[in-house]
Coordinates of C-alpha atoms in Angstrom, one line a residue:
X1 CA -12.5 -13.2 7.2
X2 CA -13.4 -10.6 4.7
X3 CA -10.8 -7.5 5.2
X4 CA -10.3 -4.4 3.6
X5 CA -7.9 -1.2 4.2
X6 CA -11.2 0.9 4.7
X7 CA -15.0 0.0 5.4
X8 CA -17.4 3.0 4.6
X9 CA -20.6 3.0 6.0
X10 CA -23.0 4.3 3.6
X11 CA -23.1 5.6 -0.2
X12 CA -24.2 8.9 -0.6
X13 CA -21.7 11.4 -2.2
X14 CA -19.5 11.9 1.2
X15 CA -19.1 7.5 1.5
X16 CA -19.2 7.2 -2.7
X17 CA -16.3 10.3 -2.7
X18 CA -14.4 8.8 0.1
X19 CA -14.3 5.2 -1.9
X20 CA -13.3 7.1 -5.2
X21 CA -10.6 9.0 -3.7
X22 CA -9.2 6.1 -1.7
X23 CA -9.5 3.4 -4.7
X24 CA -7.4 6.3 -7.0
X25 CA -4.5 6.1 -4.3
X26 CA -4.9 2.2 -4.8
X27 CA -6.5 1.6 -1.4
X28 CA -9.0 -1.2 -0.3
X29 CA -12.1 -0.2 0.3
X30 CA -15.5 -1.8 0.9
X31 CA -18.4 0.4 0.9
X32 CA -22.0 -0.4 2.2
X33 CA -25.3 0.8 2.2
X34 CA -28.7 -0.2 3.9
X35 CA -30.5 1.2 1.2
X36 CA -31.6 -0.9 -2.2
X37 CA -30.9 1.7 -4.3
X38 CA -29.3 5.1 -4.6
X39 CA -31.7 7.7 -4.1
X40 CA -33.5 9.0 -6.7
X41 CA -35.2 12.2 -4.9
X42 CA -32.7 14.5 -3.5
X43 CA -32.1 17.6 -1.3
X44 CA -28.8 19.0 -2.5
X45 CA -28.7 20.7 -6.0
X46 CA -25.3 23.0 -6.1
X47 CA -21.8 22.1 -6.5
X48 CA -19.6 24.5 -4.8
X49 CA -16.3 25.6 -6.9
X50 CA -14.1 24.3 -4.5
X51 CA -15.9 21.0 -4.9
X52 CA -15.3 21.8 -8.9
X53 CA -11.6 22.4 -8.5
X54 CA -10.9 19.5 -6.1
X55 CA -13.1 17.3 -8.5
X56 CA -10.1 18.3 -11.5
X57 CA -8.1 15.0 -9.4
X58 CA -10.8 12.5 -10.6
X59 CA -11.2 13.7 -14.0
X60 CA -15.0 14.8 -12.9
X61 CA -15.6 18.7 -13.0
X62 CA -15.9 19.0 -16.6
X63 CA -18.5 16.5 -16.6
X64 CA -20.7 18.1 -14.3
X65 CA -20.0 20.8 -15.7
X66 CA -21.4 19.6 -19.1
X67 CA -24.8 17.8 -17.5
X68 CA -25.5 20.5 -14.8
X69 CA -26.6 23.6 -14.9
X70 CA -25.2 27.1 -14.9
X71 CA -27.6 29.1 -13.0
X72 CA -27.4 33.2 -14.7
X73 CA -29.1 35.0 -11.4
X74 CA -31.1 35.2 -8.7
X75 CA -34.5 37.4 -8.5
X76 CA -36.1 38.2 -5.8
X77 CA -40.1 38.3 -5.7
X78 CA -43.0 40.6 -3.4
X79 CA -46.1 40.8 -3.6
X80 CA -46.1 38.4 -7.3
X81 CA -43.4 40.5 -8.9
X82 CA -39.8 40.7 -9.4
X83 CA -38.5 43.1 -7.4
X84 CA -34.3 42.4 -7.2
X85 CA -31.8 40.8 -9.9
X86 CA -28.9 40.0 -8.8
X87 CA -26.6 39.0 -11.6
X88 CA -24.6 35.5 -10.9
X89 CA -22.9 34.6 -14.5
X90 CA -19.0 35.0 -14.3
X91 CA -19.7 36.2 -10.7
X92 CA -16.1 34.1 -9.3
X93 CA -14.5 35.7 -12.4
X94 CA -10.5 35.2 -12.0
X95 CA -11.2 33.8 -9.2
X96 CA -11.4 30.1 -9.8
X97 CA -11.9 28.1 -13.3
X98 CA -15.0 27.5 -12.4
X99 CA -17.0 31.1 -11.9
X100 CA -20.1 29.5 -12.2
X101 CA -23.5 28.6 -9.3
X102 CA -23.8 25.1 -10.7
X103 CA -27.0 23.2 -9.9
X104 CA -26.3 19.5 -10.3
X105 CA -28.7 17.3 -8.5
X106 CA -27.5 14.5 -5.9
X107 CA -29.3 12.1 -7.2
X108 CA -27.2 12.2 -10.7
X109 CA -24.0 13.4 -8.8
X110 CA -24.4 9.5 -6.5
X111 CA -25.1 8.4 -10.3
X112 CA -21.9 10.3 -11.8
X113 CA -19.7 8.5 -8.8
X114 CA -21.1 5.0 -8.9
X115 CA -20.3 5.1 -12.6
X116 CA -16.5 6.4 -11.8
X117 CA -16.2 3.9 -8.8
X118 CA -17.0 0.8 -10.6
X119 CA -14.3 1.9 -13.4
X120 CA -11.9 0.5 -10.5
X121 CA -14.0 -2.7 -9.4
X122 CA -15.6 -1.3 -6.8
X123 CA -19.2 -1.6 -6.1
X124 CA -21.8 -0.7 -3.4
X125 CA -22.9 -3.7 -1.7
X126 CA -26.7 -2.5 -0.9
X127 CA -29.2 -4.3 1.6
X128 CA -26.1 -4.4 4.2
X129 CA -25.9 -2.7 7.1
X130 CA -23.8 -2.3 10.2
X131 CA -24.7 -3.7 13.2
X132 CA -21.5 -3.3 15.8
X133 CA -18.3 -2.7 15.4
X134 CA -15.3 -3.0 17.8
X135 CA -11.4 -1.8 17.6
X136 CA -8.5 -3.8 19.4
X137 CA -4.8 -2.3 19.1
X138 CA -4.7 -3.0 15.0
X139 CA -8.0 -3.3 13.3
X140 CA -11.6 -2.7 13.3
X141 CA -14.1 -6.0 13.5
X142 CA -17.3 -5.4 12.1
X143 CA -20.6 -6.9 11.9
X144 CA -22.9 -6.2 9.1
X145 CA -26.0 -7.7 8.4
X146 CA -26.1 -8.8 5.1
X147 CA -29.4 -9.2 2.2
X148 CA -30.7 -12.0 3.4
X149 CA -30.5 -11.2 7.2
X150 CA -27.5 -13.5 8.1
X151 CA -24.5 -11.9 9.7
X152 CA -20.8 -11.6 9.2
X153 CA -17.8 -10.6 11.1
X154 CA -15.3 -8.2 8.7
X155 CA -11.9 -6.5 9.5
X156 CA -10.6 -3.9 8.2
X157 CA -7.7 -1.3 8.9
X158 CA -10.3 1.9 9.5
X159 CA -13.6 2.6 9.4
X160 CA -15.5 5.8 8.1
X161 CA -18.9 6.6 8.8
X162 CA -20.6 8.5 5.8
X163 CA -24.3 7.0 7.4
X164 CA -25.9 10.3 7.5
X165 CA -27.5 12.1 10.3
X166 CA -28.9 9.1 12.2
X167 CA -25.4 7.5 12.3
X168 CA -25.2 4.2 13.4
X169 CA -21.0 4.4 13.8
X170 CA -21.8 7.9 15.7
X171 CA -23.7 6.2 18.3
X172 CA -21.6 3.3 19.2
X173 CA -18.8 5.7 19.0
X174 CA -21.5 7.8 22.1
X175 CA -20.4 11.3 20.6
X176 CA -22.4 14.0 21.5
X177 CA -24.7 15.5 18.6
X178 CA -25.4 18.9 20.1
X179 CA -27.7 21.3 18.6
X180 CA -31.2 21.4 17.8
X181 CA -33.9 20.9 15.2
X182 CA -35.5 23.7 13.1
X183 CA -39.5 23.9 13.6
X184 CA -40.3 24.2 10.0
X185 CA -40.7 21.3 7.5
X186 CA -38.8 21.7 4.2
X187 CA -40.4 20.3 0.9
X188 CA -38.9 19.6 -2.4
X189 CA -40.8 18.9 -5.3
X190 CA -39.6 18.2 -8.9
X191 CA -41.7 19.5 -11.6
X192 CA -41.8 20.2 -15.1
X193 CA -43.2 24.1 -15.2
X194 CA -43.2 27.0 -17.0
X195 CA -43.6 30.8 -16.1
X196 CA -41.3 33.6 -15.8
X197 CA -39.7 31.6 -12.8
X198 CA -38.7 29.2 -15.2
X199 CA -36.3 31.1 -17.4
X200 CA -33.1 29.1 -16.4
X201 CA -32.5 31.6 -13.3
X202 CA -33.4 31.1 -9.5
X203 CA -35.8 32.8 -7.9
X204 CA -36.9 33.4 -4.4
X205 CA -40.0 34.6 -2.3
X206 CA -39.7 37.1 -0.1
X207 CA -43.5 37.7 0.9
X208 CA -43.4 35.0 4.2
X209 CA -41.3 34.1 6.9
X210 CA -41.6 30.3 5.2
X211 CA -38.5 30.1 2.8
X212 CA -39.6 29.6 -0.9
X213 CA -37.1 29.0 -4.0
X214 CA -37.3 27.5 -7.4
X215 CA -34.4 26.3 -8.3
X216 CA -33.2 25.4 -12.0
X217 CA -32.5 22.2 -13.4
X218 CA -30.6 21.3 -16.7
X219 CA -33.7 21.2 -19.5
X220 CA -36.7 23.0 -20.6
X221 CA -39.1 23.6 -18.1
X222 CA -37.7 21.6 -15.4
X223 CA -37.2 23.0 -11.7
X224 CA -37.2 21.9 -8.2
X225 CA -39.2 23.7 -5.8
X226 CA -38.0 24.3 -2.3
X227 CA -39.8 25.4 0.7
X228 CA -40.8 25.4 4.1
X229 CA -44.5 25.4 6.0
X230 CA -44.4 25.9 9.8
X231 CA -48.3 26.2 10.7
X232 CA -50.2 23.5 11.4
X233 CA -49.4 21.9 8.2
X234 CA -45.7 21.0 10.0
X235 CA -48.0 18.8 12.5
X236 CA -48.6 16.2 9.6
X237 CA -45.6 16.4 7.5
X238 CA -46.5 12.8 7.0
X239 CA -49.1 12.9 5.5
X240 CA -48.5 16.4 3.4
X241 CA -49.1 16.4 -0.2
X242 CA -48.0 18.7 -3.1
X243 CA -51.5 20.0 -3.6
X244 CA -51.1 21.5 0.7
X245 CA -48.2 23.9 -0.5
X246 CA -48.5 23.8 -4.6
X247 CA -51.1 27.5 -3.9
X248 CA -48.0 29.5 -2.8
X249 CA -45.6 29.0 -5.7
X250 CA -48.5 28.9 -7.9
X251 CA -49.8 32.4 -6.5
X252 CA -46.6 34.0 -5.7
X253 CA -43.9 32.8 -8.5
X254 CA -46.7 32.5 -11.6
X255 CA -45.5 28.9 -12.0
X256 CA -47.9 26.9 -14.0
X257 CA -47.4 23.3 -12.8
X258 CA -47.5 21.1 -15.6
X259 CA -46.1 17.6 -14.0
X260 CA -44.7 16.6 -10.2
X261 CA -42.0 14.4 -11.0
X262 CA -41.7 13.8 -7.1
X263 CA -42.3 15.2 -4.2
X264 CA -40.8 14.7 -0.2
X265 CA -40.7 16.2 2.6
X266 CA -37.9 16.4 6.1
X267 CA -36.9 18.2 8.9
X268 CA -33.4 20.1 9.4
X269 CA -31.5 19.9 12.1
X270 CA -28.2 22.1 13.2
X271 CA -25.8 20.3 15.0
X272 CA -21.9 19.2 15.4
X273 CA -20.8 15.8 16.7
X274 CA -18.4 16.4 19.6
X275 CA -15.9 14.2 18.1
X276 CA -15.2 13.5 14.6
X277 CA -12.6 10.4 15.2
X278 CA -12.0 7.8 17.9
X279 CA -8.9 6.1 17.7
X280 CA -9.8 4.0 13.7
X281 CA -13.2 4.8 13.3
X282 CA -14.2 8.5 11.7
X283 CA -17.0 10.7 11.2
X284 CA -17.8 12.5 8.2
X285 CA -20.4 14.2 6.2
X286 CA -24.3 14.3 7.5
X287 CA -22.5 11.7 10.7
X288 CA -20.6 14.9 11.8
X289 CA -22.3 17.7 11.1
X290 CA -25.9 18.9 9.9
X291 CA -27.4 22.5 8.9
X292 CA -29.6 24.7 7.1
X293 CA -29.7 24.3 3.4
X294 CA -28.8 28.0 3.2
X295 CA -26.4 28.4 0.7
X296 CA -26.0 24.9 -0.5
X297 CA -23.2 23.8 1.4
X298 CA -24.0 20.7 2.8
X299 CA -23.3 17.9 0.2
X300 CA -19.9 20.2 -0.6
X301 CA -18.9 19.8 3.0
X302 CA -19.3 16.3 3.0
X303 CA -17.2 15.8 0.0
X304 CA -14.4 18.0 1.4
X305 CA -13.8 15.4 4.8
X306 CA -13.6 13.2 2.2
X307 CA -11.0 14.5 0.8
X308 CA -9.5 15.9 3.5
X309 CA -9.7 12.0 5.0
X310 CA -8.7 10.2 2.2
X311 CA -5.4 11.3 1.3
X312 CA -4.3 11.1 4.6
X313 CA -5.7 7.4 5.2
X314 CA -3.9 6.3 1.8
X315 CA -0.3 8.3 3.6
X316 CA -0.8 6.1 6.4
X317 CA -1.7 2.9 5.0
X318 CA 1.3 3.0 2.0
X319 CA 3.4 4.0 5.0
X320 CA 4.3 7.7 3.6
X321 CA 3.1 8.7 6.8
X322 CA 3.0 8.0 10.8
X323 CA -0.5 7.6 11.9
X324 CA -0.4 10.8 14.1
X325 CA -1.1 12.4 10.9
X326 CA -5.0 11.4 11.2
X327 CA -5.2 13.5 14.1
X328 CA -5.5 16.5 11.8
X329 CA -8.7 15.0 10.0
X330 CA -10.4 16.3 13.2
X331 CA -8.8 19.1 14.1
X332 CA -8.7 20.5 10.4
X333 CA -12.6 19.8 9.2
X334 CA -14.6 20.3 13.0
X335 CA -13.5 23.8 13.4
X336 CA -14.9 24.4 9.4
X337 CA -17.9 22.3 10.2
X338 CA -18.8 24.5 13.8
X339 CA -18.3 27.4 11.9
X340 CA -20.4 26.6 9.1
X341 CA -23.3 25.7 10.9
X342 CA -23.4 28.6 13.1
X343 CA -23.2 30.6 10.0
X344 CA -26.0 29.0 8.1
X345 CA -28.2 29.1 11.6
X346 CA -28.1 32.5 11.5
X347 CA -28.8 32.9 7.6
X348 CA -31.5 30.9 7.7
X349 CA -32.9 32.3 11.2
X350 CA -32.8 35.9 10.0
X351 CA -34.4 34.9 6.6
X352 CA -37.7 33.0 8.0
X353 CA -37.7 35.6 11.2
X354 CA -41.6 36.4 11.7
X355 CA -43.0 39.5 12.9
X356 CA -43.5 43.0 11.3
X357 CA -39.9 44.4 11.2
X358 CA -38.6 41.4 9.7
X359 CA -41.3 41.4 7.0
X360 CA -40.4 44.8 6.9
X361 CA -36.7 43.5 6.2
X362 CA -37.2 41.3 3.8
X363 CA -40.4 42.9 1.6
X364 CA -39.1 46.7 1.5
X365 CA -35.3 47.1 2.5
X366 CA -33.6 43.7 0.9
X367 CA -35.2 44.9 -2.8
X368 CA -33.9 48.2 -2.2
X369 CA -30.5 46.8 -0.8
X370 CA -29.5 44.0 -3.1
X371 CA -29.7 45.8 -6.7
X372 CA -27.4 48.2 -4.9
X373 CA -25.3 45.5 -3.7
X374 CA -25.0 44.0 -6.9
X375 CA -23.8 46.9 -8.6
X376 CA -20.7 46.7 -6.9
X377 CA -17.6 44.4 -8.2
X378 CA -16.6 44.0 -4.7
X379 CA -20.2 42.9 -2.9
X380 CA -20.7 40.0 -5.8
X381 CA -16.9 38.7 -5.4
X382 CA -17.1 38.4 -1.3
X383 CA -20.8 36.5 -2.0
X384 CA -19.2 34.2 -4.3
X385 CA -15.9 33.5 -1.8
X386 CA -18.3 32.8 1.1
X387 CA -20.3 30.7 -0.6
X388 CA -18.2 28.6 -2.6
X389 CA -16.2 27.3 -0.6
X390 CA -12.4 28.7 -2.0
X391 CA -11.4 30.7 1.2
X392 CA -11.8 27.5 3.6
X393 CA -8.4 27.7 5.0
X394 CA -6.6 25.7 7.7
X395 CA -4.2 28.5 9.2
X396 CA -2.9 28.0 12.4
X397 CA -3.6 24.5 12.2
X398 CA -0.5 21.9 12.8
X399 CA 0.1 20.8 8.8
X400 CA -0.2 24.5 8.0
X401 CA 3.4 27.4 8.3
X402 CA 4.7 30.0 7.0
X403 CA 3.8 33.0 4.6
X404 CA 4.5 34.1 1.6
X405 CA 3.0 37.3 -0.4
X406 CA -0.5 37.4 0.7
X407 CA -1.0 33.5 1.2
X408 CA -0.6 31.9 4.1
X409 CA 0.4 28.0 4.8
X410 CA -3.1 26.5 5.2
X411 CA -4.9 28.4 2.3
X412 CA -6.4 27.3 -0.6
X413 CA -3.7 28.2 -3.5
X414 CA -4.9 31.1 -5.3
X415 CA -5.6 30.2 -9.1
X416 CA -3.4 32.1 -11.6
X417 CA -4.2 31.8 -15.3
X418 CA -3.7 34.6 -17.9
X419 CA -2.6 33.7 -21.9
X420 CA 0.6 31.7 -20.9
X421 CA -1.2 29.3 -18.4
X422 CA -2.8 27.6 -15.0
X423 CA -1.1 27.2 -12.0
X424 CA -4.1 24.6 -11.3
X425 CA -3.0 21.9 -14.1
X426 CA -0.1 20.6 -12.0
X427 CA -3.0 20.4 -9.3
X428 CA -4.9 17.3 -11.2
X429 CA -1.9 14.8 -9.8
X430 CA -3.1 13.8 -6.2
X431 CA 0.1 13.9 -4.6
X432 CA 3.0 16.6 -2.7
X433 CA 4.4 19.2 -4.9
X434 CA 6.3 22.3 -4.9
X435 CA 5.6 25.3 -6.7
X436 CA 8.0 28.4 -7.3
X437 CA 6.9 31.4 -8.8
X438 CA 9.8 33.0 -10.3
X439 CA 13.4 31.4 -9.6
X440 CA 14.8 29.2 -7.3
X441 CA 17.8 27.5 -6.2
X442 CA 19.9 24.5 -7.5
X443 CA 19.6 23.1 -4.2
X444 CA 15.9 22.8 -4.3
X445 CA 16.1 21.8 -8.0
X446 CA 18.2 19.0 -6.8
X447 CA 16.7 17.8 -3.3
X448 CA 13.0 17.9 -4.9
X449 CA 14.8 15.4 -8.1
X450 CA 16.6 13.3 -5.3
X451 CA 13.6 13.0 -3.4
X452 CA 10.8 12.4 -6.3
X453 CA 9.1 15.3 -5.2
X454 CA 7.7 17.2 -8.3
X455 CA 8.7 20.9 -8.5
X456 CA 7.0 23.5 -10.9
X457 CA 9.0 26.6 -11.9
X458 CA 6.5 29.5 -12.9
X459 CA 8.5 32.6 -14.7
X460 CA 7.7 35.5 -12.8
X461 CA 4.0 36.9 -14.4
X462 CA 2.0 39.8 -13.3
X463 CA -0.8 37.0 -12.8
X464 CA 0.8 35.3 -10.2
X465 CA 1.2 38.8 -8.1
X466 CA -2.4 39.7 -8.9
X467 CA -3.0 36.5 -7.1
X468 CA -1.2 37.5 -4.5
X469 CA 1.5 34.8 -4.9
X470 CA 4.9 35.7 -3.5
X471 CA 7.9 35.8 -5.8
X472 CA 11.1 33.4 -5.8
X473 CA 10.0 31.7 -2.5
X474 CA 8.1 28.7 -2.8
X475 CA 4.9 26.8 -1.7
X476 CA 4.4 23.1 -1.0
X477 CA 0.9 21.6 -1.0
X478 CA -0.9 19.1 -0.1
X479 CA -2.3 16.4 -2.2
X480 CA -5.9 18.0 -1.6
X481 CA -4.0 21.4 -3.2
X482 CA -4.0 23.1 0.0
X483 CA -0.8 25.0 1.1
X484 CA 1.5 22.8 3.7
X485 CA 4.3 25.4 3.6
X486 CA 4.4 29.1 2.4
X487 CA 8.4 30.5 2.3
X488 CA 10.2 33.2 0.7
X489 CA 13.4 31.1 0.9
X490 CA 14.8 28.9 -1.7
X491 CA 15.9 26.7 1.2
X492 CA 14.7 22.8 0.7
X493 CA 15.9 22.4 4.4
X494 CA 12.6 24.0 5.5
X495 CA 10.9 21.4 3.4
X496 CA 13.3 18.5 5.1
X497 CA 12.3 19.6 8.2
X498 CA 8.5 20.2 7.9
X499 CA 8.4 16.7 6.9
X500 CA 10.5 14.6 9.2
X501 CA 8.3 17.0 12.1
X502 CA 5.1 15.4 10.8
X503 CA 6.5 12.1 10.5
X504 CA 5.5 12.1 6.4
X505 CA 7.8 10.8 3.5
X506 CA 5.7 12.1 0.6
X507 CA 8.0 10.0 -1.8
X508 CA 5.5 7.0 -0.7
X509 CA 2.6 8.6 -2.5

């Protein structure tokens, strides 16, 4: 019988991560997909810089980097004019290496990872899809149903279902997908254009509670448009055409169509699953958890359980860890996932609010507010945190202890970088590591040599205090670069212990 360490059920960026990450760490994986092709319209178009950073461990960030996009600003229109500009270029300055709103499309991100996954032999086996799957003390038995509609019977170790919103593993699993579905129908269009909307920056419509944005794509002219249209247009979204909502972008944005690449349309839903593991099968991505495309964290989300998943699945299957340490997928990325979707419900509810004080709202007080907004250091840097992703933390969580200068064990470790370095460089190797900033102790020198755990010794820099790092304790992080333990001892005991309490022995990885 056909068995694998993993099977992943489907290939969008969560599934196509998830089998990247895993085959790095020299896992088995089989992925599978029911589609014939990888998509080639797509919804998402920003990679986070959190996505960025943890992207450094697969040698992808620069690339996307290179074929995306770096979108400048945002300006806001009413009434057929620009009325707000809200400055975007450098806006994580010192913040992260990458202080950049990127706009890389999912259709050439799935592209970017397929080409990366079959540099290790792996490929996505299309035309298959799961029918049942069922778990006894050691395994998972599958059946998928393969090209030519004959079935087979697979085992593998775990299962992880990346099969989007309609997840097949999330209802055999019968976890609850509470929440609800939003009454507008979003459109997306790709078109070459040109206008003052196409000038390389985004720009949104305020004049209607339907959300409008054109959004900027690496090369001349070329844009996506994305809206909504809840009036009695939303009745047949089957049927709905470019040419039903081309008038308002036309009208509204001065955007001279010139050619509609393509054009699709979808309804959003807003919900958590109540469970994002039973016993070897997992949830992750658009399976777990769906929102609002407000602020383009969806896809980003995705790709952080599956990295959040996958080092801890390759732990446990080298046996550098007990399996009680897959309890934390849940525990860790659920609480992210509830918040984030309440979050985005709310953006996205106050932004396409009808009636006369929220036109008010958004036509009159936002173009007076966000120019002011932007003029301050501190308004731009707390947009930029929220939205990319680099203050998800896991404090309070059970892998997370300690403190140490401002950073706490379960943050994301602050990025230091001034003439003499990057405190993110040592961050590229996937695996446990301990950093010092300042001195430290023979005894931690030695215990981190005697256990093959690597140790990096920063001299003390003003840097690593305008970071907020603490000085001659230490931090040890995870292989997904968030902090495990944050201690102003030199003690390697603490380490000792932290470990043997979690049941992990890093020196597997």
């Amino acid at each position: 019988m056909n068995r694998s360490d993993v099977l992943i059920i489907g290939a969008g960026p969560t599934g196509l991560v998830l089998a990247l990450w895993l085959s790095k760490l020299g896992v088995r994986v089989r992925i599978i997909d029911k589609t014939s092709a990888p998509g080639s319209t797509s919804r998402a178009l920003a990679v986070q810089a959190r996505t960025l950073e943890l992207y450094r461990q697969l040698d992808l960030a620069d690339t996307i980097v290179r074929r995306g996009h770096q979108v400048a600003a945002a300006n806001f229109w009413v009434n057929g004019k620009p009325v707000a500009h809200l400055p975007l270029k450098r806006i994580g300055e010192g913040l992260t290496p990458y202080a950049v709103v990127e706009i890389f499309p999912q259709d050439e991100h799935e592209r970017l990872l397929l080409e990366r996954l079959e540099d290790y032999g792996v490929s996505v086996e299309r035309n298959t899809a799961l029918d049942s799957f069922e778990e006894t003390a050691d395994t998972i038995t599958a059946r998928l149903r393969l090209p030519d509609g004959q079935q087979e019977a697979c085992q593998a170790c775990y299962l992880a279902g990346c099969d989007g919103a309609r997840s097949v593993v999330r209802k055999t699993l019968d976890t609850d997908f509470t929440g609800g579905t939003y009454q507008q129908i979003f459109y997306v269009a790709d078109v070459t254009a040109s206008g003052p909307a196409l000038n390389g920056e985004l720009h949104l419509d305020l004049d209607e509670a339907d959300f409008l944005a054109v959004f900027p794509l690496a090369g001349e002219g070329r844009a996506r448009l994305i809206g909504t249209v809840r009036d009695e247009r939303a009745e047949r979204a089957d049927t709905l055409q470019f040419s039903d909502v081309s008038s308002r972008a036309i009208e509204h944005l001065k955007v001279h169509i010139e050619d509609v690449h393509w054009f699709s349309t979808y309804r959003v839903h807003h919900r958590v699953a109540e469970h994002f593991r039973s016993g070897r099968a997992f949830l992750l991505g658009d399976a777990a958890h769906v929102h609002s495309p407000a602020g383009g964290q969806g896809m980003n989300t995705g790709i952080g359980d599956a990295i959040n998943l996958a080092w801890k699945l390759a732990a446990v299957l080298s046996g550098g860890a007990e399996p009680r340490l897959l309890d934390t997928y849940e525990t860790e990325r659920i609480a992210f996932a509830r918040r984030l979707v309440s979050t985005t419900d709310k953006v996205f509810s106050f932004v396409t609010a009808e009636g006369r004080m929220a036109d008010l709202l958004r036509m009159r007080v936002a173009p007076f507010l966000i120019p002011k907004m932007a003029g301050f250091e501190a308004s731009r840097e707390f947009l930029f945190r929220t939205v990319s992703q680099v203050t998800l933390n896991y404090r309070g969580m059970p892998l997370s202890q300690g403190e140490a200068g401002h950073v706490h064990g379960g943050d994301r470790l602050p990025w230091a970088h001034d003439g003499e370095g990057d405190n993110f460089e040592p961050l590229r190797q996937p695996c446990w590591q301990v950093h010092v900033y300042g001195d430290t102790s023979d005894e931690m020198i030695a215990w981190c040599a005697e256990h093959h755990l690597p140790l990096h010794v920063f001299g003390w820099r003003p840097a690593f205090e305008t970071a907020g790092l603490g000085r001659n304790g230490f931090y040890l992080l995870r292989p997904d670069t968030y902090v495990a333990i944050a201690d102003n001892s030199a003690d390697p005991k603490v380490i000792e212990r932290y470990f043997r309490d979690h049941g992990i022995r890093p020196f597997f990885n």
